[in-house]
Amino acid sequence: LGFIYLLPAEGAEMAAMTARYLFTGSYDSTVRLYNDGQQLLHTIGGHSGPVSSVCLIPPASAPTSSGSEVLIASASYDTTARIVSVPLSLPNPDDMDPPYPKPLASLCLHTSAVSSIAANASGRNLLTGAWDTFVGVWSTEIPEADEVDEVVYPTFDADRKKRRKVSKKDPNGPVRKGPQTVLKSHTNRVSSVRWSPLDKVEANVAYSCGWDFTVRCWDVEAGVCTSTLTAAEKAMLDLAITSNGKMIATANGDRTISLFQVGNPAPPTQLPHTSPVTAISAHPNSPHHIVSGCMDGTVRIWDLRSTTGAVESFVAVGDQQKAEESKGKKAKSKVLGLDWTRGNLIGCAGELGVDVWKVNIGN
């Protein structure tokens, strides 16, 4: 393993890598875009609470994507999710109309923190999962007018009784968009949502996990839960699916990973860790490899053909200088998000920044 560069984004929650760019969502309520030279291109506001999840919407069918801009989706503890068009270049102050990120749609459904958002491979659909126990299914098409009336959101405040109304409609702001389907079966917070990696065009199969100790498989078109996998007394914090769609791995708060075989109701295999597992991601091509991250800052790479121990582990340091200044000694940065969408790179997001590590798993 070789550390290749550091992309500082304080309090980064989740990182999503493209071929030349990296997006981060942060506790400071913003999304940031960096290029592969570690240059900050854009800081994208709009949320009023911590950003919990961010994903790239593949451009194959996204109507406003081009070679110079992309669509991203973000989810936040402020109960909202957003679709934003982001230019892949720095604004030039000499331009009469320089390109800046443009909010396109606000996804209106959830009444509690939105914990996860995911785009399917075709870019036509999104999933959201939230603490209100619901999973939302969305089209990425941007309507010309609001599909949902003005909504009332809870404030991101300790006093949950206080509420605020959305301010008067900004003509240049995002349109309010409603879901295609609402999936209801979880009995506690939904922590992570994923599309099946086998659905390259149609968005028919999805998965979600939550604090009710379950992974649920969904027939999205029918809007029903087709199967439930259970790990007793294990609050699930994140979810990954191997590239062949045969294995599901969940990151659990009890210091374990649970490995389920899709379609097999047998109890899952458990992979032990030394602290709560907060993030997990699967290799984009190899069906045998996953990566996990923990509260103690340790990242582990696993070969699922032999689960006696991790094949490699390292510490996601983040901004070590900032850690030393704040705590007076070397400190580990809690791992809050992982991304392995590129086979030779792993993005590790933590409290103190984002590391990108180069990996080689052979065949």
Coordinates of N, CA and C in Angstrom, one line a residue, residues 113-269:
A113 N -33.4 12.9 9.5 CA -32.1 13.0 8.9 C -32.1 12.0 7.7
V114 N -31.6 12.4 6.6 CA -31.4 11.5 5.4 C -29.9 11.0 5.5
S115 N -29.8 9.7 5.7 CA -28.5 9.2 6.0 C -27.7 8.6 4.8
S116 N -28.4 8.4 3.7 CA -27.7 7.8 2.6 C -28.4 8.1 1.3
I117 N -27.6 8.2 0.2 CA -28.1 8.5 -1.1 C -27.3 7.7 -2.1
A118 N -27.9 7.1 -3.1 CA -27.2 6.3 -4.1 C -27.8 6.4 -5.5
A119 N -27.0 6.5 -6.5 CA -27.5 6.5 -7.9 C -27.3 5.2 -8.5
N120 N -28.2 4.8 -9.4 CA -28.0 3.5 -10.1 C -27.0 3.7 -11.3
A121 N -26.6 2.6 -11.9 CA -25.5 2.6 -12.9 C -25.9 3.4 -14.1
S122 N -27.2 3.5 -14.5 CA -27.6 4.2 -15.6 C -27.8 5.7 -15.4
G123 N -27.8 6.1 -14.1 CA -28.0 7.5 -13.8 C -29.4 8.0 -13.8
R124 N -30.3 7.1 -14.0 CA -31.8 7.5 -14.1 C -32.5 7.6 -12.8
N125 N -31.9 6.9 -11.8 CA -32.7 6.8 -10.5 C -31.8 7.0 -9.3
L126 N -32.4 7.5 -8.2 CA -31.7 7.6 -7.0 C -32.5 6.9 -5.9
L127 N -31.7 6.4 -4.9 CA -32.3 5.9 -3.6 C -31.9 6.9 -2.5
T128 N -32.8 7.1 -1.5 CA -32.5 7.8 -0.3 C -33.0 6.9 0.9
G129 N -32.2 6.9 1.9 CA -32.6 6.2 3.2 C -32.5 7.2 4.3
A130 N -33.5 7.1 5.3 CA -33.5 8.2 6.3 C -33.9 7.6 7.7
W131 N -33.7 8.4 8.7 CA -34.0 8.0 10.1 C -35.5 7.9 10.3
D132 N -36.4 8.3 9.3 CA -37.8 8.1 9.5 C -38.3 6.7 9.1
T133 N -37.3 5.8 8.8 CA -37.5 4.4 8.4 C -37.9 4.2 6.9
F134 N -38.0 5.3 6.2 CA -38.4 5.2 4.8 C -37.2 5.1 3.8
V135 N -37.4 4.4 2.7 CA -36.5 4.5 1.6 C -37.2 5.1 0.4
G136 N -36.7 6.2 -0.2 CA -37.3 6.9 -1.3 C -36.6 6.4 -2.6
V137 N -37.5 6.3 -3.6 CA -37.0 6.0 -5.0 C -37.3 7.2 -5.9
W138 N -36.3 7.7 -6.6 CA -36.5 9.0 -7.3 C -36.0 8.9 -8.7
S139 N -36.6 9.6 -9.6 CA -36.1 9.8 -11.0 C -35.1 11.0 -10.9
T140 N -34.1 11.0 -11.8 CA -33.1 12.1 -11.8 C -33.5 13.1 -12.8
E141 N -34.7 12.9 -13.5 CA -35.2 14.0 -14.4 C -35.6 15.2 -13.6
I142 N -35.2 16.3 -14.1 CA -35.5 17.6 -13.4 C -36.8 18.2 -14.0
P143 N -37.9 18.3 -13.2 CA -39.1 18.8 -13.7 C -39.0 20.4 -13.9
E144 N -39.9 20.9 -14.7 CA -39.9 22.3 -15.0 C -40.5 23.1 -13.9
A145 N -41.4 22.5 -13.1 CA -42.1 23.2 -12.0 C -42.1 22.3 -10.8
D146 N -42.4 22.9 -9.6 CA -42.5 22.1 -8.4 C -43.5 20.9 -8.5
E147 N -43.1 19.7 -8.0 CA -44.0 18.6 -8.0 C -44.6 18.5 -6.6
V148 N -44.1 19.2 -5.6 CA -44.5 19.1 -4.2 C -44.8 20.4 -3.7
D149 N -45.8 20.6 -2.9 CA -46.2 21.9 -2.3 C -45.1 22.3 -1.3
E150 N -45.2 23.5 -0.9 CA -44.2 24.0 0.2 C -44.3 23.0 1.4
V151 N -43.2 22.7 1.9 CA -43.1 21.7 3.0 C -42.6 22.4 4.3
V152 N -42.8 21.7 5.4 CA -42.3 22.2 6.7 C -41.2 21.2 7.1
Y153 N -40.0 21.8 7.3 CA -38.9 20.9 7.8 C -38.6 21.2 9.3
P154 N -38.2 20.2 10.0 CA -37.7 20.4 11.4 C -36.4 21.2 11.3
T155 N -36.1 22.1 12.2 CA -34.8 22.7 12.2 C -33.8 21.8 12.7
F156 N -32.6 22.0 12.3 CA -31.5 21.2 12.8 C -31.1 21.8 14.2
D157 N -31.8 21.4 15.2 CA -31.6 22.1 16.5 C -31.9 21.1 17.6
A158 N -31.4 21.3 18.7 CA -31.6 20.4 19.9 C -33.1 20.4 20.3
D159 N -33.7 21.5 20.1 CA -35.1 21.6 20.5 C -36.0 21.2 19.3
R160 N -36.4 19.9 19.2 CA -37.1 19.4 18.1 C -38.5 19.9 18.0
K161 N -39.0 20.6 19.0 CA -40.3 21.2 18.9 C -40.4 22.4 18.0
K162 N -39.3 23.1 17.9 CA -39.2 24.3 17.1 C -39.2 23.8 15.6
R163 N -40.0 24.5 14.8 CA -40.0 24.2 13.4 C -39.9 25.5 12.5
R164 N -39.4 25.3 11.3 CA -39.3 26.5 10.4 C -40.0 26.2 9.1
K165 N -40.6 27.2 8.5 CA -41.1 27.0 7.2 C -40.1 27.4 6.1
V166 N -40.1 26.7 5.0 CA -39.2 27.1 3.9 C -39.6 28.5 3.5
S167 N -38.5 29.3 3.3 CA -38.7 30.7 2.9 C -39.4 30.8 1.5
K168 N -39.8 32.0 1.2 CA -40.4 32.2 -0.1 C -39.6 31.7 -1.3
K169 N -40.3 31.1 -2.2 CA -39.6 30.4 -3.3 C -38.6 31.3 -4.1
D170 N -37.4 30.8 -4.2 CA -36.4 31.5 -5.0 C -36.5 31.1 -6.4
P171 N -36.8 32.0 -7.3 CA -37.0 31.7 -8.7 C -35.8 31.0 -9.4
N172 N -34.6 31.2 -8.8 CA -33.3 30.6 -9.3 C -32.9 29.4 -8.5
G173 N -33.8 29.0 -7.5 CA -33.5 27.9 -6.6 C -33.9 26.6 -7.2
P174 N -33.7 25.5 -6.5 CA -34.1 24.2 -7.0 C -35.6 24.0 -7.0
V175 N -36.1 23.2 -7.9 CA -37.5 22.8 -7.8 C -37.7 21.7 -6.8
R176 N -38.9 21.7 -6.2 CA -39.2 20.6 -5.2 C -39.7 19.4 -5.9
K177 N -39.1 18.3 -5.7 CA -39.4 17.1 -6.5 C -39.9 16.0 -5.5
G178 N -40.9 15.3 -6.0 CA -41.4 14.2 -5.2 C -40.9 12.8 -5.6
P179 N -41.0 11.8 -4.7 CA -40.5 10.5 -5.1 C -41.4 9.7 -6.0
Q180 N -40.8 8.8 -6.7 CA -41.6 7.8 -7.5 C -42.3 6.8 -6.7
T181 N -41.5 6.3 -5.7 CA -42.0 5.3 -4.8 C -41.5 5.5 -3.4
V182 N -42.2 5.1 -2.4 CA -41.7 5.1 -1.0 C -41.7 3.6 -0.5
L183 N -40.6 3.1 -0.1 CA -40.5 1.7 0.3 C -40.5 1.7 1.8
K184 N -41.5 0.9 2.3 CA -41.8 0.9 3.8 C -41.7 -0.5 4.3
S185 N -40.8 -0.8 5.2 CA -40.7 -2.1 5.8 C -39.8 -2.0 7.0
H186 N -38.8 -1.1 7.0 CA -37.9 -1.0 8.2 C -38.7 -0.5 9.4
T187 N -38.2 -0.9 10.6 CA -38.9 -0.5 11.8 C -38.0 0.4 12.7
N188 N -36.8 0.8 12.2 CA -36.0 1.7 12.8 C -35.2 2.5 11.8
R189 N -34.3 3.3 12.2 CA -33.5 4.1 11.2 C -32.9 3.3 10.1
V190 N -33.0 3.9 8.9 CA -32.3 3.3 7.7 C -31.0 4.0 7.6
S191 N -29.9 3.3 7.6 CA -28.5 3.8 7.6 C -27.9 3.9 6.3
S192 N -28.2 2.9 5.4 CA -27.5 2.9 4.1 C -28.4 2.2 3.0
V193 N -28.3 2.7 1.8 CA -29.0 2.2 0.7 C -28.1 1.9 -0.5
R194 N -28.4 0.9 -1.3 CA -27.6 0.6 -2.4 C -28.4 -0.1 -3.5
W195 N -28.1 0.2 -4.8 CA -28.6 -0.5 -5.9 C -27.9 -1.8 -6.1
S196 N -28.5 -2.8 -6.7 CA -27.8 -4.0 -7.1 C -26.8 -3.7 -8.2
P197 N -25.6 -4.2 -8.0 CA -24.6 -3.9 -9.1 C -24.9 -4.7 -10.4
L198 N -25.8 -5.6 -10.4 CA -26.2 -6.3 -11.6 C -27.2 -5.6 -12.4
D199 N -27.8 -4.5 -11.9 CA -28.8 -3.8 -12.7 C -28.0 -2.6 -13.4
K200 N -27.5 -2.9 -14.6 CA -26.7 -1.9 -15.3 C -27.6 -0.8 -16.0
V201 N -28.8 -1.2 -16.3 CA -29.7 -0.3 -17.0 C -31.0 0.0 -16.2
E202 N -31.7 -1.1 -16.0 CA -33.0 -1.0 -15.2 C -32.7 -0.9 -13.7
A203 N -33.5 -0.1 -13.0 CA -33.3 0.0 -11.6 C -34.4 -0.8 -10.9
N204 N -34.2 -2.1 -10.8 CA -35.2 -3.0 -10.3 C -35.0 -3.6 -8.9
V205 N -33.7 -3.8 -8.6 CA -33.4 -4.4 -7.3 C -32.6 -3.4 -6.4
A206 N -32.9 -3.2 -5.2 CA -32.2 -2.4 -4.3 C -32.1 -3.0 -2.9
Y207 N -31.2 -2.5 -2.1 CA -30.9 -3.1 -0.8 C -30.8 -1.9 0.2
S208 N -31.2 -2.2 1.4 CA -31.1 -1.2 2.5 C -30.8 -1.9 3.8
C209 N -30.1 -1.2 4.7 CA -29.9 -1.8 6.1 C -30.2 -0.7 7.1
G210 N -30.3 -1.1 8.3 CA -30.7 -0.1 9.3 C -30.4 -0.6 10.8
W211 N -31.0 0.2 11.7 CA -30.8 0.0 13.1 C -31.8 -1.1 13.6
D212 N -32.6 -1.6 12.7 CA -33.5 -2.7 13.1 C -32.9 -4.1 12.9
F213 N -31.6 -4.1 12.7 CA -30.8 -5.3 12.6 C -31.1 -6.1 11.3
T214 N -31.6 -5.4 10.3 CA -31.9 -6.1 9.1 C -31.3 -5.5 7.8
V215 N -31.1 -6.4 6.8 CA -30.9 -6.0 5.4 C -32.2 -6.4 4.7
R216 N -32.7 -5.4 3.9 CA -33.9 -5.7 3.2 C -33.6 -5.6 1.7
C217 N -34.1 -6.6 0.9 CA -34.0 -6.6 -0.5 C -35.4 -6.1 -1.1
W218 N -35.3 -5.2 -2.1 CA -36.5 -4.5 -2.6 C -36.7 -4.8 -4.1
D219 N -38.0 -5.1 -4.4 CA -38.4 -5.1 -5.8 C -38.9 -3.6 -6.0
V220 N -38.1 -2.8 -6.6 CA -38.4 -1.4 -6.7 C -39.6 -1.1 -7.5
E221 N -39.8 -1.8 -8.6 CA -40.9 -1.6 -9.5 C -42.2 -1.9 -8.8
A222 N -42.3 -3.0 -8.0 CA -43.5 -3.4 -7.3 C -43.6 -2.6 -6.0
G223 N -42.5 -2.1 -5.5 CA -42.5 -1.3 -4.2 C -42.7 -2.2 -3.0
V224 N -42.1 -3.4 -3.1 CA -42.3 -4.4 -1.9 C -40.9 -4.9 -1.5
C225 N -40.8 -5.3 -0.3 CA -39.7 -6.0 0.3 C -39.8 -7.5 -0.1
T226 N -38.8 -8.0 -0.8 CA -38.9 -9.4 -1.2 C -38.2 -10.4 -0.3
S227 N -37.2 -9.9 0.5 CA -36.6 -10.8 1.5 C -35.9 -9.9 2.5
T228 N -35.7 -10.5 3.7 CA -35.1 -9.9 4.8 C -34.0 -10.8 5.4
L229 N -32.8 -10.2 5.6 CA -31.7 -10.9 6.2 C -31.5 -10.2 7.6
T230 N -31.3 -11.0 8.6 CA -31.2 -10.5 10.0 C -29.9 -11.0 10.7
A231 N -29.4 -10.0 11.4 CA -28.2 -10.3 12.3 C -28.7 -9.8 13.7
A232 N -28.9 -10.7 14.6 CA -29.5 -10.4 15.9 C -28.7 -9.3 16.6
E233 N -29.4 -8.3 17.1 CA -28.8 -7.3 18.0 C -27.6 -6.6 17.4
K234 N -27.6 -6.4 16.1 CA -26.5 -5.7 15.4 C -27.1 -4.5 14.6
A235 N -26.9 -3.3 15.2 CA -27.2 -2.1 14.4 C -26.3 -1.9 13.3
M236 N -26.9 -1.9 12.1 CA -26.0 -1.8 10.8 C -25.9 -0.4 10.4
L237 N -24.6 0.0 10.2 CA -24.3 1.4 9.9 C -24.0 1.7 8.4
D238 N -23.6 0.6 7.7 CA -23.3 0.8 6.3 C -23.4 -0.5 5.6
L239 N -23.4 -0.5 4.2 CA -23.8 -1.6 3.4 C -22.9 -1.6 2.2
A240 N -22.5 -2.8 1.8 CA -21.8 -3.0 0.5 C -22.2 -4.3 -0.1
I241 N -22.2 -4.3 -1.5 CA -22.6 -5.5 -2.2 C -21.4 -5.9 -3.2
T242 N -21.0 -7.1 -3.2 CA -19.9 -7.5 -4.1 C -20.3 -7.3 -5.5
S243 N -19.3 -7.2 -6.4 CA -19.6 -6.9 -7.8 C -20.4 -7.9 -8.5
N244 N -20.4 -9.2 -8.1 CA -21.2 -10.2 -8.7 C -22.6 -10.3 -8.1
G245 N -22.9 -9.5 -7.1 CA -24.2 -9.4 -6.5 C -24.5 -10.6 -5.6
K246 N -23.5 -11.4 -5.2 CA -23.8 -12.6 -4.4 C -23.6 -12.5 -2.9
M247 N -22.9 -11.5 -2.5 CA -22.6 -11.3 -1.1 C -22.9 -9.9 -0.7
I248 N -23.5 -9.8 0.5 CA -23.7 -8.5 1.1 C -23.0 -8.4 2.4
A249 N -22.3 -7.2 2.6 CA -21.5 -7.0 3.8 C -22.1 -5.8 4.5
T250 N -22.3 -5.9 5.8 CA -22.7 -4.7 6.6 C -21.7 -4.4 7.7
A251 N -21.5 -3.1 7.9 CA -20.7 -2.5 9.0 C -21.6 -2.4 10.2
N252 N -21.2 -3.0 11.3 CA -22.0 -3.0 12.5 C -21.4 -2.2 13.7
G253 N -22.3 -1.7 14.5 CA -21.9 -1.0 15.6 C -21.3 -1.8 16.7
D254 N -21.4 -3.1 16.7 CA -20.8 -4.0 17.7 C -19.4 -4.5 17.4
R255 N -18.7 -3.8 16.5 CA -17.3 -4.2 16.2 C -17.2 -5.4 15.3
T256 N -18.2 -5.6 14.4 CA -18.1 -6.7 13.5 C -18.6 -6.3 12.1
I257 N -18.2 -7.1 11.1 CA -18.9 -7.1 9.8 C -19.7 -8.4 9.7
S258 N -20.9 -8.2 9.1 CA -21.7 -9.4 8.9 C -21.7 -9.7 7.4
L259 N -21.4 -10.9 7.0 CA -21.4 -11.3 5.6 C -22.6 -12.2 5.3
F260 N -23.5 -11.8 4.4 CA -24.7 -12.5 4.0 C -24.5 -13.0 2.6
Q261 N -25.0 -14.2 2.4 CA -25.2 -14.7 1.0 C -26.6 -14.3 0.5
V262 N -26.6 -13.6 -0.6 CA -27.9 -13.2 -1.2 C -28.8 -14.4 -1.4
G263 N -30.0 -14.4 -0.9 CA -31.0 -15.5 -1.1 C -30.8 -16.6 -0.2
N264 N -29.8 -16.5 0.8 CA -29.6 -17.6 1.7 C -30.0 -17.1 3.1
P265 N -31.0 -17.7 3.8 CA -31.4 -17.1 5.1 C -30.5 -17.6 6.3
A266 N -29.4 -18.3 6.0 CA -28.5 -18.8 7.0 C -27.9 -17.6 7.8
P267 N -27.5 -17.8 9.1 CA -26.9 -16.8 9.8 C -25.6 -16.3 9.1
P268 N -25.3 -15.0 9.2 CA -24.2 -14.5 8.5 C -22.8 -14.9 9.1
T269 N -21.8 -14.8 8.3 CA -20.4 -14.9 8.9 C -20.0 -13.6 9.5

